[in-house]
Coordinates of C-alpha atoms and ligand atoms in Angstrom, one line a residue:
M1 CA 0.8 -105.9 -20.6
T2 CA 2.5 -106.7 -17.5
M3 CA 0.4 -105.2 -13.7
K4 CA 2.8 -103.4 -11.1
N5 CA 1.2 -102.2 -8.8
L6 CA -2.3 -103.2 -8.5
M7 CA -5.5 -101.5 -7.1
V8 CA -8.1 -104.2 -5.5
T9 CA -11.2 -102.2 -3.9
G10 CA -12.9 -104.1 -1.1
G11 CA -10.8 -106.6 -0.6
C12 CA -11.3 -107.6 3.0
G13 CA -14.4 -108.4 1.7
F14 CA -15.5 -112.1 0.7
I15 CA -14.6 -112.4 -3.6
G16 CA -12.4 -109.4 -2.5
T17 CA -10.5 -112.1 -0.2
N18 CA -10.3 -115.1 -1.8
F19 CA -9.3 -113.6 -5.6
I20 CA -5.7 -111.8 -3.0
Y21 CA -4.8 -115.0 -2.0
H22 CA -5.3 -116.5 -5.8
L23 CA -3.2 -113.1 -7.7
L24 CA -0.4 -114.2 -4.6
E25 CA -0.2 -118.0 -5.3
K26 CA -0.1 -116.5 -9.2
P27 CA 2.9 -117.2 -11.1
D28 CA 2.1 -114.7 -13.8
F29 CA 0.7 -111.9 -11.2
R30 CA 5.0 -110.3 -10.4
G31 CA 2.9 -107.5 -9.2
R32 CA 2.6 -105.4 -5.5
I33 CA -1.4 -105.6 -4.6
I34 CA -2.9 -102.0 -2.8
N35 CA -5.9 -103.3 -0.8
V36 CA -8.2 -100.6 -0.8
D37 CA -11.3 -100.7 1.6
K38 CA -12.8 -98.7 4.0
L39 CA -13.8 -101.6 6.0
T40 CA -17.8 -101.2 6.8
Y41 CA -19.1 -104.0 8.3
A42 CA -18.4 -106.9 5.7
G43 CA -14.5 -105.9 5.1
N44 CA -13.0 -108.4 8.3
P45 CA -9.0 -107.3 7.2
E46 CA -7.9 -111.0 10.1
N47 CA -9.4 -112.7 6.8
L48 CA -6.0 -111.1 5.3
A49 CA -3.8 -110.8 8.5
G50 CA -0.1 -111.8 7.6
L51 CA -0.1 -111.3 4.5
E52 CA 2.1 -108.5 4.2
E53 CA 5.6 -110.3 6.0
K54 CA 4.0 -113.5 3.4
Y55 CA 4.9 -111.8 0.4
P56 CA 7.0 -108.7 1.9
G57 CA 6.9 -106.2 -1.1
R58 CA 3.7 -107.8 -2.8
Y59 CA 0.8 -106.6 0.0
V60 CA 0.0 -104.0 1.7
F61 CA -3.9 -102.3 2.9
Q62 CA -4.9 -99.1 3.4
K63 CA -7.9 -98.2 4.7
A64 CA -9.8 -95.7 2.6
D65 CA -13.3 -94.9 1.6
I66 CA -13.6 -95.1 -2.8
C67 CA -16.0 -91.9 -2.2
G68 CA -12.6 -89.7 -1.0
A69 CA -11.1 -88.2 -3.7
D70 CA -8.8 -86.6 -2.2
T71 CA -7.1 -89.8 -0.8
I72 CA -8.0 -91.8 -3.8
K73 CA -5.4 -90.5 -5.6
T74 CA -2.5 -90.0 -2.8
I75 CA -2.5 -93.5 -2.9
F76 CA -2.3 -94.1 -6.3
S77 CA 0.2 -91.4 -6.4
K78 CA 2.0 -92.1 -3.5
Y79 CA 1.7 -97.0 -5.2
E80 CA 2.3 -96.0 -8.8
V81 CA -1.4 -97.4 -9.6
D82 CA -1.0 -98.3 -13.1
A83 CA -4.3 -100.9 -13.2
I84 CA -8.1 -101.7 -10.2
C85 CA -9.9 -105.0 -10.3
H86 CA -12.7 -103.0 -8.5
F87 CA -14.8 -105.2 -6.4
A88 CA -15.7 -102.4 -3.2
A89 CA -19.9 -102.0 -3.1
E90 CA -22.2 -102.3 -0.6
S91 CA -23.7 -106.5 -1.5
H92 CA -26.7 -106.5 -0.1
V93 CA -30.1 -107.3 -1.9
D94 CA -31.7 -107.1 0.8
R95 CA -29.6 -104.2 3.0
S96 CA -31.0 -102.3 -0.9
I97 CA -34.2 -102.6 0.2
K98 CA -33.7 -101.4 4.2
R99 CA -31.3 -98.1 3.2
P100 CA -30.0 -97.7 -0.8
E101 CA -28.2 -94.8 0.5
D102 CA -24.5 -96.5 0.8
F103 CA -25.3 -98.2 -1.6
I104 CA -25.7 -95.6 -4.4
F105 CA -22.6 -93.2 -2.2
T106 CA -20.5 -96.5 -3.0
N107 CA -21.7 -98.8 -6.0
I108 CA -22.3 -95.4 -8.0
I109 CA -20.3 -92.5 -7.1
G110 CA -17.5 -93.9 -5.9
T111 CA -16.9 -96.1 -8.7
F112 CA -17.3 -92.6 -10.4
N113 CA -14.4 -91.3 -8.4
L114 CA -12.2 -94.2 -9.7
L115 CA -12.7 -94.2 -12.9
E116 CA -11.9 -90.1 -13.1
I117 CA -8.8 -91.0 -11.2
A118 CA -7.7 -93.2 -13.3
K119 CA -8.7 -91.3 -16.0
T120 CA -5.7 -88.3 -14.4
H121 CA -3.3 -91.7 -15.9
K122 CA -3.9 -92.8 -18.5
D123 CA -0.4 -92.1 -19.7
R124 CA 0.2 -95.0 -17.3
F125 CA -2.6 -97.2 -16.6
L126 CA -3.2 -100.8 -17.6
L127 CA -6.5 -101.4 -17.2
F128 CA -9.9 -100.5 -14.7
H129 CA -11.6 -103.8 -14.9
H130 CA -14.7 -103.7 -12.8
I131 CA -16.7 -106.4 -11.3
S132 CA -20.3 -106.4 -11.7
T133 CA -23.6 -108.9 -11.2
D134 CA -25.7 -111.2 -13.3
E135 CA -28.6 -108.8 -11.0
V136 CA -28.2 -106.0 -13.2
Y137 CA -30.3 -108.1 -16.6
G138 CA -33.8 -108.9 -14.4
S139 CA -35.5 -112.0 -14.1
L140 CA -36.1 -114.9 -16.6
G141 CA -39.2 -116.4 -16.4
P142 CA -38.4 -120.5 -17.1
E143 CA -36.4 -120.4 -20.4
G144 CA -33.4 -119.0 -21.3
L145 CA -30.5 -117.8 -19.9
F146 CA -28.1 -113.9 -19.7
T147 CA -26.5 -113.3 -22.8
E148 CA -23.4 -110.1 -22.7
E149 CA -26.3 -108.8 -25.1
T150 CA -29.7 -109.2 -22.8
P151 CA -30.4 -105.5 -21.6
Y152 CA -30.6 -103.9 -18.3
R153 CA -33.2 -104.6 -16.0
P154 CA -32.4 -104.0 -12.4
N155 CA -34.9 -104.5 -10.1
S156 CA -33.4 -103.6 -6.9
P157 CA -31.8 -100.4 -5.9
Y158 CA -28.6 -103.0 -5.5
S159 CA -29.2 -103.9 -8.5
A160 CA -29.5 -100.7 -9.9
S161 CA -26.6 -99.2 -8.7
K162 CA -25.1 -102.1 -10.2
A163 CA -26.6 -101.6 -13.7
A164 CA -25.4 -97.5 -13.1
S165 CA -21.4 -98.8 -12.5
D166 CA -21.5 -100.6 -15.2
H167 CA -22.5 -98.5 -17.0
L168 CA -20.3 -95.7 -16.3
V169 CA -17.2 -97.9 -16.8
R170 CA -18.2 -98.1 -20.3
A171 CA -18.7 -94.4 -20.9
Y172 CA -15.0 -93.6 -19.4
H173 CA -14.0 -96.4 -22.1
E174 CA -16.0 -95.4 -24.9
T175 CA -15.4 -91.4 -24.9
F176 CA -11.9 -91.4 -23.1
G177 CA -10.5 -94.5 -24.0
L178 CA -9.7 -96.3 -20.7
P179 CA -8.4 -100.2 -20.4
T180 CA -12.1 -101.5 -19.1
T181 CA -12.9 -104.7 -18.7
I182 CA -16.1 -105.8 -16.5
S183 CA -17.5 -109.2 -15.9
N184 CA -20.9 -109.9 -14.9
C185 CA -21.1 -113.0 -12.4
S186 CA -23.6 -115.4 -11.3
N187 CA -23.6 -115.9 -7.6
N188 CA -20.9 -116.6 -5.8
Y189 CA -20.3 -118.9 -2.5
G190 CA -17.4 -120.4 -0.8
P191 CA -14.9 -119.4 2.2
Y192 CA -15.1 -116.0 3.9
Q193 CA -18.8 -115.0 2.6
F194 CA -20.3 -113.0 5.3
P195 CA -22.8 -115.0 7.7
E196 CA -25.7 -112.5 6.0
K197 CA -25.7 -114.1 2.6
L198 CA -28.2 -117.7 2.8
I199 CA -25.0 -121.1 2.4
P200 CA -23.4 -119.5 5.0
L201 CA -26.5 -118.3 7.7
V202 CA -28.0 -121.3 6.2
I203 CA -25.1 -123.3 7.4
M204 CA -24.7 -121.7 10.5
N205 CA -27.5 -121.9 11.4
A206 CA -27.8 -125.5 11.5
V207 CA -25.2 -125.8 13.2
E208 CA -26.7 -124.9 15.8
W209 CA -30.0 -126.3 15.2
K210 CA -31.9 -123.5 14.5
S211 CA -34.9 -122.8 12.0
L212 CA -33.4 -121.9 8.9
P213 CA -35.2 -119.0 6.7
V214 CA -36.8 -120.0 3.0
Y215 CA -37.9 -116.5 1.7
G216 CA -41.4 -117.3 -0.4
D217 CA -41.5 -120.2 -1.8
G218 CA -38.0 -121.0 -2.1
K219 CA -38.5 -122.1 -5.7
N220 CA -36.9 -118.9 -7.3
V221 CA -33.6 -119.9 -9.1
W222 CA -30.5 -118.4 -8.9
D223 CA -27.3 -120.4 -11.0
W224 CA -24.4 -120.6 -7.7
L225 CA -20.5 -120.8 -8.9
Y226 CA -17.7 -121.2 -6.1
V227 CA -15.9 -118.0 -5.5
T228 CA -12.9 -119.8 -6.3
D229 CA -13.6 -119.9 -9.8
H230 CA -14.9 -116.8 -10.9
C231 CA -11.0 -115.8 -8.9
E232 CA -9.6 -117.5 -12.3
A233 CA -12.0 -116.1 -14.1
I234 CA -11.5 -112.4 -13.5
W235 CA -7.7 -113.6 -13.8
T236 CA -8.0 -114.6 -17.3
I237 CA -9.7 -111.3 -18.1
M238 CA -8.2 -109.0 -16.7
Q239 CA -4.5 -110.8 -19.3
S240 CA -6.0 -111.8 -21.9
G241 CA -9.9 -110.0 -22.0
E242 CA -10.9 -107.7 -25.2
R243 CA -10.6 -104.0 -23.8
G244 CA -14.2 -102.5 -24.1
Q245 CA -15.9 -105.5 -23.6
T246 CA -17.9 -107.2 -20.9
Y247 CA -17.9 -111.1 -20.1
N248 CA -20.9 -112.6 -18.4
I249 CA -19.5 -115.5 -16.0
G250 CA -21.5 -118.6 -14.5
G251 CA -21.8 -122.0 -13.2
A252 CA -23.9 -123.8 -15.2
S253 CA -25.5 -124.7 -11.9
E254 CA -28.9 -123.4 -11.4
M255 CA -30.5 -124.7 -8.4
E256 CA -34.0 -123.3 -7.0
N257 CA -33.0 -121.7 -2.7
I258 CA -35.5 -124.5 -0.7
I259 CA -33.0 -128.1 -3.2
I260 CA -29.6 -125.5 -2.1
V261 CA -31.1 -125.2 2.0
E262 CA -31.6 -128.8 1.5
M263 CA -28.4 -130.3 0.5
I264 CA -26.5 -127.9 3.0
C265 CA -29.5 -129.8 5.5
D266 CA -28.4 -132.9 4.4
I267 CA -24.1 -132.6 4.8
L268 CA -24.5 -131.8 8.1
D269 CA -27.1 -133.9 8.8
E270 CA -23.9 -136.9 7.5
L271 CA -21.0 -134.8 9.4
I272 CA -22.1 -133.4 12.1
P273 CA -25.6 -136.0 13.4
S274 CA -28.1 -135.5 15.4
P275 CA -28.2 -138.0 18.6
E276 CA -31.8 -138.6 18.3
R277 CA -31.1 -139.1 14.2
R278 CA -33.9 -136.3 13.8
S279 CA -33.2 -134.0 10.5
R280 CA -32.4 -130.6 9.6
R281 CA -34.8 -130.5 7.4
D282 CA -37.5 -130.0 10.2
L283 CA -35.3 -125.9 10.4
I284 CA -36.3 -125.5 7.6
T285 CA -38.9 -122.2 7.8
Y286 CA -41.2 -120.1 5.2
V287 CA -40.7 -116.3 6.2
Q288 CA -42.2 -113.4 4.4
D289 CA -40.8 -113.5 0.4
R290 CA -38.4 -110.1 0.1
P291 CA -40.0 -107.5 -1.9
G292 CA -39.7 -107.1 -6.2
H293 CA -37.5 -111.3 -5.4
D294 CA -36.5 -112.2 -8.9
R295 CA -38.0 -115.2 -9.8
R296 CA -34.7 -116.9 -12.1
Y297 CA -31.0 -116.1 -13.3
A298 CA -29.4 -118.3 -15.1
I299 CA -25.7 -116.8 -17.0
D300 CA -24.4 -118.0 -20.9
F301 CA -21.0 -117.7 -20.2
T302 CA -19.8 -118.9 -24.1
K303 CA -18.3 -115.3 -25.0
L304 CA -15.8 -116.3 -22.2
N305 CA -15.6 -120.1 -22.9
R306 CA -14.7 -119.9 -26.9
S307 CA -13.0 -116.4 -26.5
L308 CA -10.6 -116.9 -24.0
G309 CA -10.8 -121.0 -23.0
W310 CA -12.6 -120.2 -19.3
R311 CA -15.3 -122.8 -17.7
P312 CA -16.3 -123.6 -13.8
Q313 CA -13.8 -126.2 -12.8
E314 CA -16.1 -127.2 -9.5
S315 CA -19.7 -129.0 -9.4
F316 CA -22.5 -127.3 -6.5
Q317 CA -22.0 -130.6 -5.1
T318 CA -18.5 -131.1 -4.5
G319 CA -18.3 -127.2 -4.2
L320 CA -20.8 -127.3 -1.4
R321 CA -19.7 -129.9 0.3
K322 CA -16.0 -128.5 0.5
T323 CA -17.4 -124.4 1.6
I324 CA -19.3 -127.0 4.7
Q325 CA -15.9 -128.5 5.9
W326 CA -14.3 -124.4 5.7
Y327 CA -17.2 -123.1 7.7
L328 CA -16.4 -125.8 10.2
A329 CA -13.3 -126.0 10.6
N330 CA -13.0 -121.9 10.7
R331 CA -16.4 -121.4 13.6
T332 CA -14.3 -118.6 15.3
W333 CA -14.2 -116.4 12.0
S334 CA -17.9 -117.0 12.2
E335 CA -18.1 -116.9 15.8
R336 CA -15.6 -113.4 15.9
I337 CA -18.0 -111.7 13.7
K338 CA -21.6 -113.0 15.3
T339 CA -19.9 -111.7 19.2
G340 CA -19.2 -108.7 17.7
E341 CA -15.5 -110.3 19.0
Y342 CA -14.2 -109.2 15.4
Q343 CA -15.9 -105.6 15.3
Q344 CA -14.2 -104.8 18.5
W345 CA -10.9 -106.2 16.9
L346 CA -11.8 -102.9 14.2
Q347 CA -12.7 -100.5 16.7
E348 CA -9.1 -102.0 18.5
H349 CA -6.8 -101.6 15.2
Y350 CA -8.7 -98.6 12.9
G351 CA -10.8 -96.6 15.2
Q352 CA -14.4 -97.7 14.6
A353 CA -16.7 -100.0 15.0
Ligands
NAD401 P1 -19.0 -108.0 0.7 O1 -20.1 -107.5 0.7 O2 -18.3 -109.4 1.1 O3 -17.4 -107.1 0.3 C1 -17.2 -105.9 -0.5 C2 -16.3 -104.7 0.3 O4 -15.8 -103.3 0.3 C3 -15.9 -104.4 1.5 O5 -14.5 -105.5 2.6 C4 -16.4 -103.8 2.7 O6 -15.8 -103.0 3.6 C5 -15.3 -102.7 1.6 N1 -16.1 -101.8 1.1 C6 -17.9 -101.1 0.7 N2 -17.3 -100.2 0.8 C7 -17.0 -99.3 0.5 C8 -16.1 -97.7 0.7 N3 -16.6 -97.7 -0.1 N4 -14.7 -97.5 -0.3 C9 -14.1 -99.1 -0.2 N5 -14.3 -100.4 0.3 C10 -15.5 -100.9 0.8 O7 -18.2 -108.3 -1.1 P2 -18.7 -109.3 -2.5 O8 -19.5 -111.0 -1.6 O9 -16.8 -110.0 -2.1 O10 -18.7 -109.2 -3.6 C11 -17.7 -108.5 -4.8 C12 -17.8 -107.7 -5.5 O11 -18.4 -108.5 -6.4 C13 -18.7 -106.5 -5.4 O12 -19.1 -106.3 -6.6 C14 -20.4 -107.3 -5.9 O13 -21.4 -106.8 -6.3 C15 -19.8 -108.3 -7.2 N6 -20.8 -109.6 -7.4 C16 -20.7 -110.4 -5.7 C17 -21.7 -111.5 -6.3 C18 -21.3 -112.7 -4.7 O14 -22.5 -113.1 -5.3 N7 -21.3 -112.1 -3.4 C19 -21.5 -112.2 -7.5 C20 -21.2 -111.2 -8.2 C21 -20.6 -109.8 -9.0
TYD402 P1 -28.5 -113.9 -1.3 O1 -27.3 -114.8 -0.1 O2 -29.0 -112.2 -0.2 O3 -28.0 -113.3 -2.0 P2 -28.8 -112.2 -3.0 O4 -27.5 -111.1 -2.9 O5 -28.3 -111.8 -4.1 O6 -29.8 -112.2 -3.6 O7 -29.8 -114.5 -2.0 C1 -29.8 -115.7 -1.7 C2 -31.2 -116.8 -2.7 O8 -31.9 -116.8 -1.7 C3 -32.7 -114.8 -2.8 O9 -33.3 -115.5 -3.9 C4 -32.3 -115.2 -0.8 C5 -32.9 -115.9 -1.3 N1 -32.6 -116.0 0.9 C6 -33.1 -117.0 1.7 O10 -34.4 -117.9 1.4 N2 -33.5 -117.0 2.7 C7 -32.5 -116.2 3.8 O11 -32.6 -115.8 4.6 C8 -31.5 -115.1 2.2 C9 -30.6 -114.9 3.0 C10 -32.1 -115.6 1.4

């Protein structure tokens, strides 16, 4: 199967950016990427600046909302799109609690819209790969792992909207024979993650000796995967995954939030010690819990491992250190987001803030 014109939605976000870099360097991908992104607060086109020149004819950017049927239809025809890797979403649980509407529009209606347009091009369409989350399965007790057979029990508006989109993708395969694959992945971390999520937020606050907010008792357990491992898993599934199937992706790295925050403090104390030998652990502040906070996520990725041979390459210790080093080496990236300079740049280039 040769994908010639791959539409990547949400390519200016955290995982999409990493995926585009990853794919353009792959010897087994010679096609063109059409990055379709609305540039919400989480989309940063500066992440991919210079790619059009570096990879002539292999990368184009189209600012567009996946909910806009006419625009997406035009892009489909103009670029003869034959495959989609669908990342675009509202992705932050806390925002979904405060303002769920955008999650319903983008995550559900936007996905429906892409599926409908892909369906009308079924003659040439090779694959709709849908990126989803392990959060659709709900919360685990102290034991057990999510498998692909675990019933869906989403608890936040975010995970409920992702669950709805997963069901739609599955239905378009079963009903219309659209070639689809779905991946449900645990929490990612690594370069370019928007600094409202736990790991980049704590790194940036700890660098500046600001308080480090830990929700509830800090003992919620998430499974963590380094973003490049996720990108490789996605590409493996896109190439060789069975159409109509779902694959779980996990990092085999279950961690309590408080342990992660302490690890970040200790690595930063080592890399940038305080002259007074203070420990950044003193900055940890327990704050009010997230409503409906899931207690534990853990992933069984045996299916992906056995059928396609994928497993994570990065350990949490090495991945976290690399991530901290990236944020330290790219402080202007985060500064521009924090100070609003980046919003100004968006305004100048795309007429929006
Ligand atoms: P992100 O919030 O960093 O990026 C989302 C991107 O989508 C942004 O560039 C944004 O501008 C774009 N976007 C939002 N609404 C859009 C719309 N209506 N039309 C076009 N573009 C739009 O998200 P992320 O962390 O990179 O997550 C990407 C995908 O992976 C999401 O589908 C998410 O549910 C899934 N996922 C994320 C994680 C994680 O830990 N971050 C884990 C598992 C699955
Ligand atoms: P987060 O990074 O927001 O990811 P998700 O959207 O998948 O929940 O949160 C990861 C975990 O960290 C989650 O258990 C909530 C917790 N958390 C904190 O304790 N403090 C924080 O400031 C944030 C943002 C998250």
